[in-house]
Amino acid sequence: MDNCLLPPGLALLGFLVLLPMTIPWGQLGKDSWLGGTHCVACLAPPAGSVLYHLFMCHQGGSPVYTRLLALDMCGVCLVNTLGALPIIHCTLACRPWLRPAALVGYTMLSGVAGWRALTAPSTSARLRAFGWQAGARLLVFGARGVGLGSGAPGSLPCYLRMDALALLGGLVNVARLPERWGPGRFDYWGNSHQIMHLLSVGSILQLHAGVVPDLLWAAHHACPPD
């Protein structure tokens, strides 16, 4: 069995059980669709990784590998796209004229980033493909940080840790650390791909820790009159 299957496999099982239980569906009101969007975003990366690693023992050559890699990348694309929609929705909760444009604009940007990631020729190129999405999220975080956006008070630090962990995981995977320092010593355990998976799980947990209070805040917050 591929040892890299273990982290995303355990994460997928845990998320399937715990995510629906930790979202207060009854309190979200008209924003309950964002709870579903958030669940899909959190489940997509481990699901894609499980499929990728589960069938890595195939004998179908490059065409099969390319399809499996595309499934894995689709999971990353979905968490980068769907995962940010509740954040944008809550940050611009009191700016109804700007919120739809921001949601549509980010979705379109995500489509371009996803296509570039799926067609990227290397791991580093795939990481760079998501840079525009990360930049857009940083703009949203900055708007919230300086008071131009809104949201639950404790959510912004969770989102910053989320992106920091995701970036660190991507850099570790691209740099092939620590196996670059000790070839052969990390073939089974402790290699960069496993570390990347663990950091990705931590990133998703930070996303969840920020989105749930954000959605509750948006459901009960009354915006001041213009």
XYZ file of N, CA and C in Angstrom:
678
model
N 0.843 -1.199 0.000
C 0.000 0.000 0.000
C 0.876 1.245 0.000
N 0.475 2.277 -0.721
C 1.171 3.550 -0.750
C 1.076 4.199 0.630
N 2.239 4.442 1.266
C 2.229 5.003 2.619
C 1.671 6.414 2.655
N 1.688 7.112 1.531
C 1.136 8.469 1.489
C -0.390 8.462 1.495
N -0.993 7.270 1.421
C -2.456 7.173 1.462
C -2.991 7.387 2.869
N -2.163 7.101 3.883
C -2.658 7.118 5.264
C -3.138 8.496 5.733
N -2.338 9.570 5.601
C -2.833 10.875 6.103
C -4.128 11.344 5.450
N -4.232 11.366 4.103
C -5.506 11.819 3.535
C -6.650 10.847 3.793
N -6.340 9.539 3.894
C -7.392 8.562 4.169
C -8.009 8.774 5.536
N -7.171 8.946 6.560
C -7.683 9.200 7.907
C -8.407 10.546 7.968
N -7.848 11.540 7.263
C -8.503 12.851 7.250
C -9.882 12.771 6.615
N -9.993 12.034 5.512
C -11.287 11.919 4.831
C -12.316 11.267 5.735
N -11.942 10.190 6.415
C -12.880 9.517 7.323
C -13.286 10.444 8.465
N -12.297 11.134 9.031
C -12.604 12.035 10.137
C -13.502 13.194 9.711
N -13.214 13.768 8.563
C -14.023 14.887 8.079
C -15.445 14.445 7.752
N -15.585 13.267 7.173
C -16.922 12.775 6.834
C -17.800 12.662 8.075
N -17.194 12.284 9.195
C -17.961 12.119 10.430
C -18.137 13.444 11.161
N -17.047 14.203 11.284
C -17.053 15.356 12.177
C -17.579 16.643 11.543
N -17.324 16.848 10.255
C -17.740 18.112 9.649
C -19.242 18.365 9.769
N -20.096 17.420 9.361
C -21.535 17.684 9.469
C -21.995 17.893 10.906
N -21.259 17.265 11.862
C -21.653 17.376 13.259
C -21.264 18.711 13.876
N -20.266 19.381 13.308
C -19.761 20.608 13.927
C -20.257 21.866 13.218
N -21.130 21.714 12.239
C -21.732 22.875 11.574
C -23.150 23.054 12.104
N -23.460 24.189 12.713
C -24.798 24.419 13.284
C -25.805 24.751 12.185
N -26.228 23.748 11.466
C -27.076 23.962 10.289
C -28.337 24.755 10.616
N -28.953 24.449 11.747
C -30.218 25.091 12.086
C -30.107 26.575 12.353
N -28.895 27.072 12.621
C -28.718 28.487 12.938
C -28.255 29.312 11.743
N -27.988 28.661 10.607
C -27.422 29.383 9.471
C -28.473 30.089 8.632
N -29.708 29.652 8.730
C -30.776 30.300 7.987
C -30.564 30.242 6.488
N -30.690 31.384 5.818
C -30.576 31.431 4.366
C -29.151 31.180 3.874
N -28.182 31.189 4.782
C -26.791 30.934 4.405
C -26.400 29.470 4.570
N -27.379 28.586 4.737
C -27.057 27.173 4.944
C -26.347 26.565 3.738
N -26.559 27.135 2.540
C -25.866 26.623 1.355
C -24.352 26.806 1.478
N -23.950 27.827 2.233
C -22.529 28.027 2.444
C -21.938 26.938 3.329
N -22.749 26.398 4.225
C -22.286 25.269 5.023
C -22.011 24.059 4.153
N -22.899 23.797 3.195
C -22.673 22.698 2.260
C -21.462 22.933 1.382
N -21.311 24.180 0.915
C -20.146 24.532 0.114
C -18.864 24.305 0.896
N -18.884 24.685 2.157
C -17.713 24.509 3.018
C -17.390 23.020 3.197
N -18.396 22.200 3.393
C -18.160 20.757 3.549
C -17.499 20.163 2.304
N -18.008 20.518 1.132
C -17.421 20.017 -0.112
C -15.970 20.473 -0.229
N -15.712 21.735 0.127
C -14.351 22.264 0.049
C -13.398 21.488 0.948
N -13.836 21.157 2.154
C -12.969 20.440 3.088
C -12.762 18.983 2.698
N -13.770 18.369 2.096
C -13.684 16.949 1.750
C -12.941 16.710 0.435
N -12.950 17.694 -0.453
C -12.393 17.477 -1.794
C -10.910 17.124 -1.804
N -10.031 17.834 -1.070
C -8.610 17.492 -1.149
C -8.272 16.083 -0.657
N -8.742 15.664 0.549
C -8.430 14.290 0.940
C -9.069 13.248 0.035
N -10.261 13.530 -0.509
C -10.893 12.569 -1.423
C -10.069 12.407 -2.695
N -9.611 13.525 -3.268
C -8.781 13.455 -4.463
C -7.475 12.735 -4.199
N -6.854 13.005 -3.049
C -5.592 12.359 -2.716
C -5.767 10.860 -2.486
N -6.875 10.490 -1.853
C -7.134 9.057 -1.628
C -7.254 8.319 -2.956
N -8.006 8.877 -3.894
C -8.147 8.242 -5.205
C -6.806 8.167 -5.925
N -6.025 9.235 -5.832
C -4.719 9.281 -6.486
C -3.803 8.183 -5.956
N -3.682 8.098 -4.634
C -2.754 7.132 -4.047
C -3.290 5.706 -4.076
N -4.598 5.556 -4.008
C -5.184 4.220 -3.994
C -4.911 3.467 -5.282
N -4.890 4.191 -6.391
C -4.709 3.540 -7.688
C -3.325 3.778 -8.289
N -2.362 4.176 -7.461
C -1.025 4.423 -7.973
C -0.299 3.148 -8.399
N -0.827 1.997 -8.009
C -0.191 0.735 -8.407
C -0.661 0.271 -9.785
N -1.295 1.139 -10.531
C -1.827 0.777 -11.850
C -0.687 0.461 -12.822
N -1.042 -0.179 -13.895
C -0.078 -0.488 -14.954
C -0.533 0.134 -16.278
N -1.255 1.239 -16.173
C -1.803 1.873 -17.366
C -0.908 2.918 -17.993
N 0.248 3.155 -17.368
C 1.186 4.099 -17.950
C 0.794 5.553 -17.742
N 1.373 6.414 -18.563
C 1.207 7.860 -18.417
C -0.238 8.336 -18.524
N -1.058 7.801 -19.439
C -2.446 8.309 -19.524
C -3.235 8.133 -18.236
N -3.084 6.967 -17.587
C -3.799 6.723 -16.334
C -3.252 7.620 -15.230
N -1.925 7.742 -15.175
C -1.321 8.606 -14.156
C -1.799 10.049 -14.313
N -1.888 10.520 -15.539
C -2.333 11.891 -15.791
C -3.751 12.102 -15.284
N -4.617 11.110 -15.483
C -6.004 11.235 -14.999
C -6.051 11.235 -13.471
N -5.250 10.376 -12.845
C -5.226 10.338 -11.384
C -4.696 11.650 -10.811
N -3.660 12.186 -11.426
C -3.124 13.459 -10.974
C -4.149 14.576 -11.145
N -4.922 14.512 -12.231
C -5.968 15.513 -12.453
C -7.022 15.447 -11.350
N -7.384 14.237 -10.913
C -8.333 14.095 -9.800
C -7.783 14.724 -8.528
N -6.509 14.469 -8.277
C -5.871 15.043 -7.097
C -5.882 16.565 -7.171
N -5.545 17.105 -8.324
C -5.524 18.558 -8.500
C -6.922 19.157 -8.414
N -7.937 18.419 -8.846
C -9.318 18.915 -8.727
C -9.690 19.144 -7.269
N -9.224 18.262 -6.389
C -9.485 18.447 -4.965
C -8.865 19.725 -4.442
N -7.627 20.001 -4.869
C -6.950 21.231 -4.452
C -7.670 22.455 -5.026
N -8.079 22.348 -6.280
C -8.807 23.458 -6.910
C -10.101 23.760 -6.171
N -10.809 22.718 -5.764
C -12.093 22.922 -5.102
C -11.939 23.584 -3.734
N -10.921 23.167 -2.969
C -10.766 23.787 -1.652
C -10.315 25.241 -1.805
N -9.496 25.536 -2.809
C -9.078 26.913 -3.034
C -10.236 27.783 -3.507
N -11.164 27.178 -4.250
C -12.293 27.941 -4.796
C -13.456 27.999 -3.812
N -14.026 26.841 -3.513
C -15.198 26.800 -2.641
C -14.868 27.211 -1.213
N -13.642 26.902 -0.774
C -13.272 27.240 0.593
C -13.267 28.739 0.857
N -12.996 29.532 -0.178
C -12.925 30.981 0.002
C -14.283 31.664 -0.103
N -15.283 30.999 -0.686
C -16.572 31.663 -0.896
C -17.248 32.086 0.410
N -17.301 31.222 1.449
C -17.875 31.705 2.712
C -17.078 32.854 3.326
N -15.753 32.839 3.129
C -14.924 33.907 3.686
C -15.275 35.241 3.014
N -15.355 35.229 1.693
C -15.704 36.445 0.958
C -17.118 36.899 1.308
N -18.033 35.941 1.382
C -19.438 36.243 1.697
C -19.550 36.959 3.039
N -18.837 36.461 4.049
C -18.941 37.058 5.382
C -18.160 38.364 5.472
N -17.009 38.438 4.812
C -16.212 39.662 4.852
C -16.968 40.839 4.251
N -17.742 40.572 3.213
C -18.491 41.624 2.524
C -19.985 41.570 2.866
N -20.302 41.044 4.037
C -21.710 40.893 4.423
C -22.437 42.228 4.450
N -21.747 43.288 4.807
C -22.387 44.608 4.887
C -22.122 45.456 3.652
N -21.655 44.843 2.610
C -21.434 45.525 1.325
C -22.139 44.735 0.218
N -23.472 44.702 0.242
C -24.221 43.860 -0.694
C -24.005 44.209 -2.159
N -23.587 45.430 -2.446
C -23.349 45.822 -3.835
C -22.033 45.260 -4.359
N -21.086 44.988 -3.443
C -19.768 44.502 -3.839
C -19.647 42.985 -3.747
N -20.408 42.387 -2.837
C -20.239 40.956 -2.565
C -20.479 40.075 -3.784
N -21.584 40.239 -4.542
C -21.776 39.357 -5.707
C -20.643 39.475 -6.723
N -20.170 40.703 -6.951
C -19.079 40.891 -7.910
C -17.810 40.198 -7.435
N -17.530 40.280 -6.128
C -16.337 39.638 -5.582
C -16.435 38.118 -5.680
N -17.608 37.571 -5.399
C -17.786 36.119 -5.480
C -17.632 35.620 -6.917
N -18.246 36.325 -7.857
C -18.138 35.927 -9.262
C -16.708 36.105 -9.762
N -16.088 37.224 -9.396
C -14.725 37.476 -9.834
C -13.752 36.434 -9.313
N -13.900 36.063 -8.043
C -13.002 35.049 -7.475
C -13.242 33.695 -8.120
N -14.499 33.389 -8.413
C -14.802 32.112 -9.069
C -14.180 32.051 -10.459
N -14.255 33.140 -11.204
C -13.647 33.169 -12.528
C -12.129 33.057 -12.441
N -11.541 33.767 -11.496
C -10.104 33.668 -11.280
C -9.705 32.241 -10.929
N -10.535 31.587 -10.133
C -10.260 30.209 -9.730
C -10.330 29.256 -10.915
N -11.242 29.534 -11.845
C -11.314 28.693 -13.040
C -10.032 28.751 -13.850
N -9.475 29.954 -13.992
C -8.204 30.110 -14.713
C -7.073 29.416 -13.963
N -7.028 29.617 -12.639
C -5.978 28.991 -11.833
C -6.079 27.472 -11.877
N -7.307 26.966 -11.819
C -7.491 25.524 -11.875
C -7.022 24.927 -13.190
N -7.342 25.607 -14.284
C -6.897 25.123 -15.597
C -5.375 25.130 -15.697
N -4.754 26.170 -15.193
C -3.290 26.224 -15.234
C -2.670 25.142 -14.366
N -3.295 24.858 -13.223
C -2.773 23.802 -12.352
C -2.909 22.428 -13.016
N -4.036 22.205 -13.677
C -4.258 20.901 -14.319
C -3.342 20.685 -15.512
N -2.902 21.759 -16.140
C -2.058 21.635 -17.326
C -0.597 21.980 -17.034
N -0.262 22.210 -15.772
C 1.102 22.591 -15.419
C 2.073 21.443 -15.672
N 3.282 21.736 -16.156
C 4.237 20.672 -16.481
C 5.052 20.177 -15.300
N 4.976 20.865 -14.148
C 5.807 20.474 -13.009
C 5.104 20.805 -11.703
N 5.663 20.270 -10.606
C 5.092 20.538 -9.287
C 5.187 22.014 -8.928
N 6.326 22.626 -9.240
C 6.479 24.050 -8.925
C 5.520 24.907 -9.744
N 5.277 24.522 -10.990
C 4.326 25.269 -11.823
C 2.908 25.131 -11.280
N 2.572 23.959 -10.751
C 1.244 23.782 -10.156
C 1.087 24.662 -8.925
N 2.156 24.773 -8.129
C 2.090 25.631 -6.947
C 1.908 27.090 -7.347
N 2.639 27.526 -8.363
C 2.524 28.920 -8.826
C 1.146 29.216 -9.403
N 0.494 28.186 -9.956
C -0.819 28.402 -10.563
C -1.844 28.901 -9.548
N -1.658 28.528 -8.295
C -2.611 28.943 -7.263
C -2.228 30.275 -6.625
N -1.167 30.908 -7.121
C -0.706 32.152 -6.518
C -1.702 33.289 -6.632
N -2.419 33.388 -7.785
C -3.391 34.461 -7.958
C -4.547 34.322 -6.968
N -4.969 33.081 -6.718
C -6.025 32.883 -5.722
C -5.552 33.311 -4.341
N -4.317 32.920 -4.000
C -3.773 33.303 -2.698
C -3.690 34.821 -2.581
N -3.287 35.488 -3.665
C -3.231 36.943 -3.643
C -4.593 37.571 -3.443
N -5.614 37.023 -4.090
C -6.970 37.543 -3.924
C -7.457 37.351 -2.487
N -7.143 36.194 -1.915
C -7.546 35.958 -0.522
C -6.834 36.935 0.417
N -5.567 37.216 0.148
C -4.840 38.160 0.994
C -5.469 39.552 0.936
N -5.981 39.936 -0.231
C -6.694 41.212 -0.328
C -7.934 41.209 0.563
N -8.669 40.097 0.550
C -9.856 39.977 1.403
C -9.455 40.025 2.876
N -8.384 39.302 3.230
C -7.932 39.309 4.620
C -7.487 40.714 5.027
N -6.793 41.409 4.099
C -6.352 42.761 4.402
C -7.519 43.709 4.618
N -8.553 43.563 3.788
C -9.738 44.404 3.946
C -10.378 44.174 5.306
N -10.403 42.933 5.724
C -10.983 42.647 7.041
C -10.076 43.185 8.150
N -8.781 43.047 7.960
C -7.846 43.474 8.991
C -7.860 44.964 9.248
N -8.088 45.764 8.204
C -8.087 47.228 8.377
C -9.484 47.790 8.614
N -10.469 46.900 8.747
C -11.810 47.362 9.077
C -12.717 47.628 7.903
N -12.252 47.347 6.683
C -13.114 47.526 5.512
C -14.039 46.334 5.291
N -13.734 45.230 5.933
C -14.571 44.034 5.859
C -15.095 43.680 7.229
N -15.914 42.656 7.283
C -16.541 42.259 8.536
C -16.341 40.767 8.754
N -16.871 40.275 9.872
C -16.759 38.854 10.168
C -16.555 38.605 11.645
N -16.551 37.327 12.031
C -16.335 36.961 13.428
C -14.939 37.399 13.865
N -14.797 37.912 15.083
C -13.510 38.479 15.522
C -12.334 37.500 15.458
N -12.559 36.228 15.747
C -11.444 35.296 15.811
C -11.166 34.535 14.532
N -11.879 34.829 13.468
C -11.740 34.032 12.251
C -10.509 34.396 11.423
N -10.167 35.675 11.377
C -9.055 36.102 10.521
C -7.740 35.394 10.860
N -7.345 35.268 12.133
C -6.114 34.523 12.421
C -6.157 33.078 11.923
N -7.329 32.465 11.974
C -7.463 31.091 11.455
C -7.180 31.065 9.959
N -7.682 32.049 9.234
C -7.474 32.081 7.788
C -6.013 32.338 7.437
N -5.350 33.175 8.214
C -3.936 33.417 7.963
C -3.115 32.156 8.221
N -3.435 31.439 9.291
C -2.739 30.166 9.555
C -3.059 29.144 8.471
N -4.299 29.167 7.987
C -4.708 28.256 6.914
C -3.809 28.408 5.690
N -3.666 29.640 5.208
C -2.862 29.858 4.010
C -1.381 29.652 4.281
N -0.928 29.972 5.492
C 0.478 29.754 5.827
C 0.819 28.268 5.813
N -0.058 27.439 6.378
C 0.177 25.992 6.379
C 0.120 25.414 4.970
N -0.833 25.897 4.171
C -0.944 25.411 2.796
C 0.299 25.775 1.987
N 0.772 27.013 2.142
C 1.974 27.437 1.422
C 3.190 26.644 1.878
N 3.322 26.445 3.190
C 4.455 25.677 3.704
C 4.429 24.244 3.162
N 3.238 23.642 3.130
C 3.130 22.291 2.582
C 3.536 22.224 1.127
N 3.097 23.218 0.343
C 3.477 23.247 -1.064
C 4.963 23.425 -1.257
N 5.586 24.295 -0.463
C 7.024 24.524 -0.587
C 7.824 23.296 -0.186
N 7.411 22.629 0.881
C 8.094 21.403 1.305
C 8.017 20.345 0.212
N 6.846 20.221 -0.412
C 6.671 19.222 -1.463
C 7.525 19.539 -2.692
N 7.587 20.817 -3.063
C 8.395 21.218 -4.218
C 9.887 21.042 -3.933
N 10.301 21.391 -2.705
C 11.718 21.316 -2.351
C 12.186 19.886 -2.076
N 11.246 18.947 -1.923
C 11.571 17.549 -1.645
C 12.419 17.428 -0.368
N 11.933 18.084 0.686
C 12.604 18.014 1.979
C 11.772 17.168 2.937
N 12.397 16.280 3.739
C 13.838 16.171 3.996
C 14.583 15.130 3.144
N 13.920 14.438 2.231
C 14.599 13.354 1.505
C 15.756 13.842 0.658
N 15.742 15.136 0.319
C 16.882 15.676 -0.429
C 18.157 15.619 0.401
N 18.002 15.731 1.733
C 19.167 15.718 2.611
C 19.629 14.303 2.920
N 18.731 13.329 2.796
C 19.101 11.942 3.107
C 18.424 10.980 2.155
N 18.928 10.868 0.935
C 18.298 9.980 -0.062
C 18.173 8.545 0.462
N 16.971 8.004 0.349
C 16.720 6.635 0.771
C 16.245 6.492 2.200
N 16.475 7.503 3.040
C 16.106 7.398 4.453
C 14.629 7.674 4.690
N 13.983 8.350 3.769
C 12.593 8.762 3.979
C 11.663 8.197 2.903
N 12.054 7.066 2.322
C 11.238 6.494 1.247
C 9.864 6.062 1.736
N 9.779 5.610 2.997
C 8.516 5.078 3.506
C 7.818 6.031 4.459
N 8.571 6.696 5.329
C 7.946 7.564 6.325
C 8.716 8.866 6.449
N 8.003 9.940 6.684
C 8.622 11.228 6.934
C 9.070 11.976 5.705
N 8.601 11.573 4.530
C 9.014 12.269 3.312
C 8.166 13.521 3.081
N 8.585 14.318 2.100
C 7.955 15.611 1.861
C 6.479 15.488 1.501
N 6.123 14.437 0.769
C 4.731 14.298 0.355
C 3.830 14.017 1.554
N 4.315 13.206 2.489
C 3.541 12.949 3.699
C 3.435 14.204 4.561
N 4.550 14.940 4.677
C 4.519 16.177 5.446
C 3.532 17.158 4.819
N 3.546 17.227 3.486
C 2.603 18.109 2.783
C 1.165 17.733 3.100
N 0.862 16.437 3.129
C -0.499 16.005 3.451
C -0.888 16.417 4.872
N 0.018 16.246 5.826
C -0.280 16.614 7.207
C -0.518 18.118 7.338
N 0.308 18.909 6.668
C 0.115 20.357 6.704
C -1.186 20.762 6.010
N -1.550 20.039 4.965
C -2.811 20.327 4.279
C -4.007 20.043 5.181
N -3.931 18.956 5.945
C -5.009 18.656 6.893
C -5.110 19.764 7.935
N -3.949 20.206 8.434
C -3.957 21.317 9.382
C -4.544 22.577 8.783
N -4.253 22.826 7.510
C -4.805 23.997 6.828
C -6.320 23.915 6.737
N -6.849 22.747 6.409
C -8.299 22.568 6.316
C -8.954 22.743 7.685
N -8.298 22.255 8.727
C -8.848 22.428 10.073
C -8.904 23.900 10.457
N -7.898 24.667 10.052
C -7.931 26.108 10.314
C -9.049 26.790 9.528
N -9.238 26.350 8.289
C -10.364 26.868 7.500
C -11.674 26.615 8.217
N -11.863 25.414 8.709
C -13.101 25.060 9.401
C -13.259 25.877 10.684
N -12.158 26.056 11.408
C -12.210 26.809 12.660
C -12.576 28.268 12.422
N -12.287 28.789 11.228
C -12.650 30.164 10.929
C -14.021 30.314 10.312
N -14.409 29.370 9.461
C -15.663 29.504 8.722
C -16.882 29.321 9.623
N -16.843 28.363 10.538
C -18.019 28.102 11.373
C -18.426 29.346 12.182
N -17.511 29.975 12.930
C -17.934 31.204 13.627
C -18.287 32.339 12.672
N -17.650 32.376 11.498
C -17.998 33.398 10.520
C -19.440 33.247 10.051
N -19.836 32.027 9.756
C -21.209 31.790 9.292
C -22.227 32.102 10.388
N -21.903 31.743 11.620
C -22.800 32.071 12.730
C -22.900 33.583 12.907
N -21.777 34.268 12.780
C -21.768 35.721 12.894
C -22.642 36.342 11.797
N -22.485 35.870 10.554
C -23.245 36.433 9.439
C -24.740 36.178 9.606
N -25.101 35.039 10.212
C -26.514 34.693 10.365
C -27.204 35.583 11.399
N -26.449 36.109 12.344
C -27.052 36.873 13.434
C -26.688 38.344 13.439
N -25.800 38.751 12.540
C -25.337 40.138 12.554
C -26.274 41.026 11.750
N -26.538 42.178 12.306
C -27.346 43.195 11.599
C -26.422 44.321 11.153
N -26.340 44.533 9.878
C -25.474 45.582 9.340
C -26.034 46.962 9.671
N -25.179 47.913 9.935
C -25.669 49.271 10.231
C -26.292 49.891 8.984
N -27.265 50.750 9.165
C -27.897 51.389 7.994
C -26.901 52.271 7.250
N -27.081 52.361 5.934
C -26.199 53.195 5.122
C -26.366 54.670 5.473
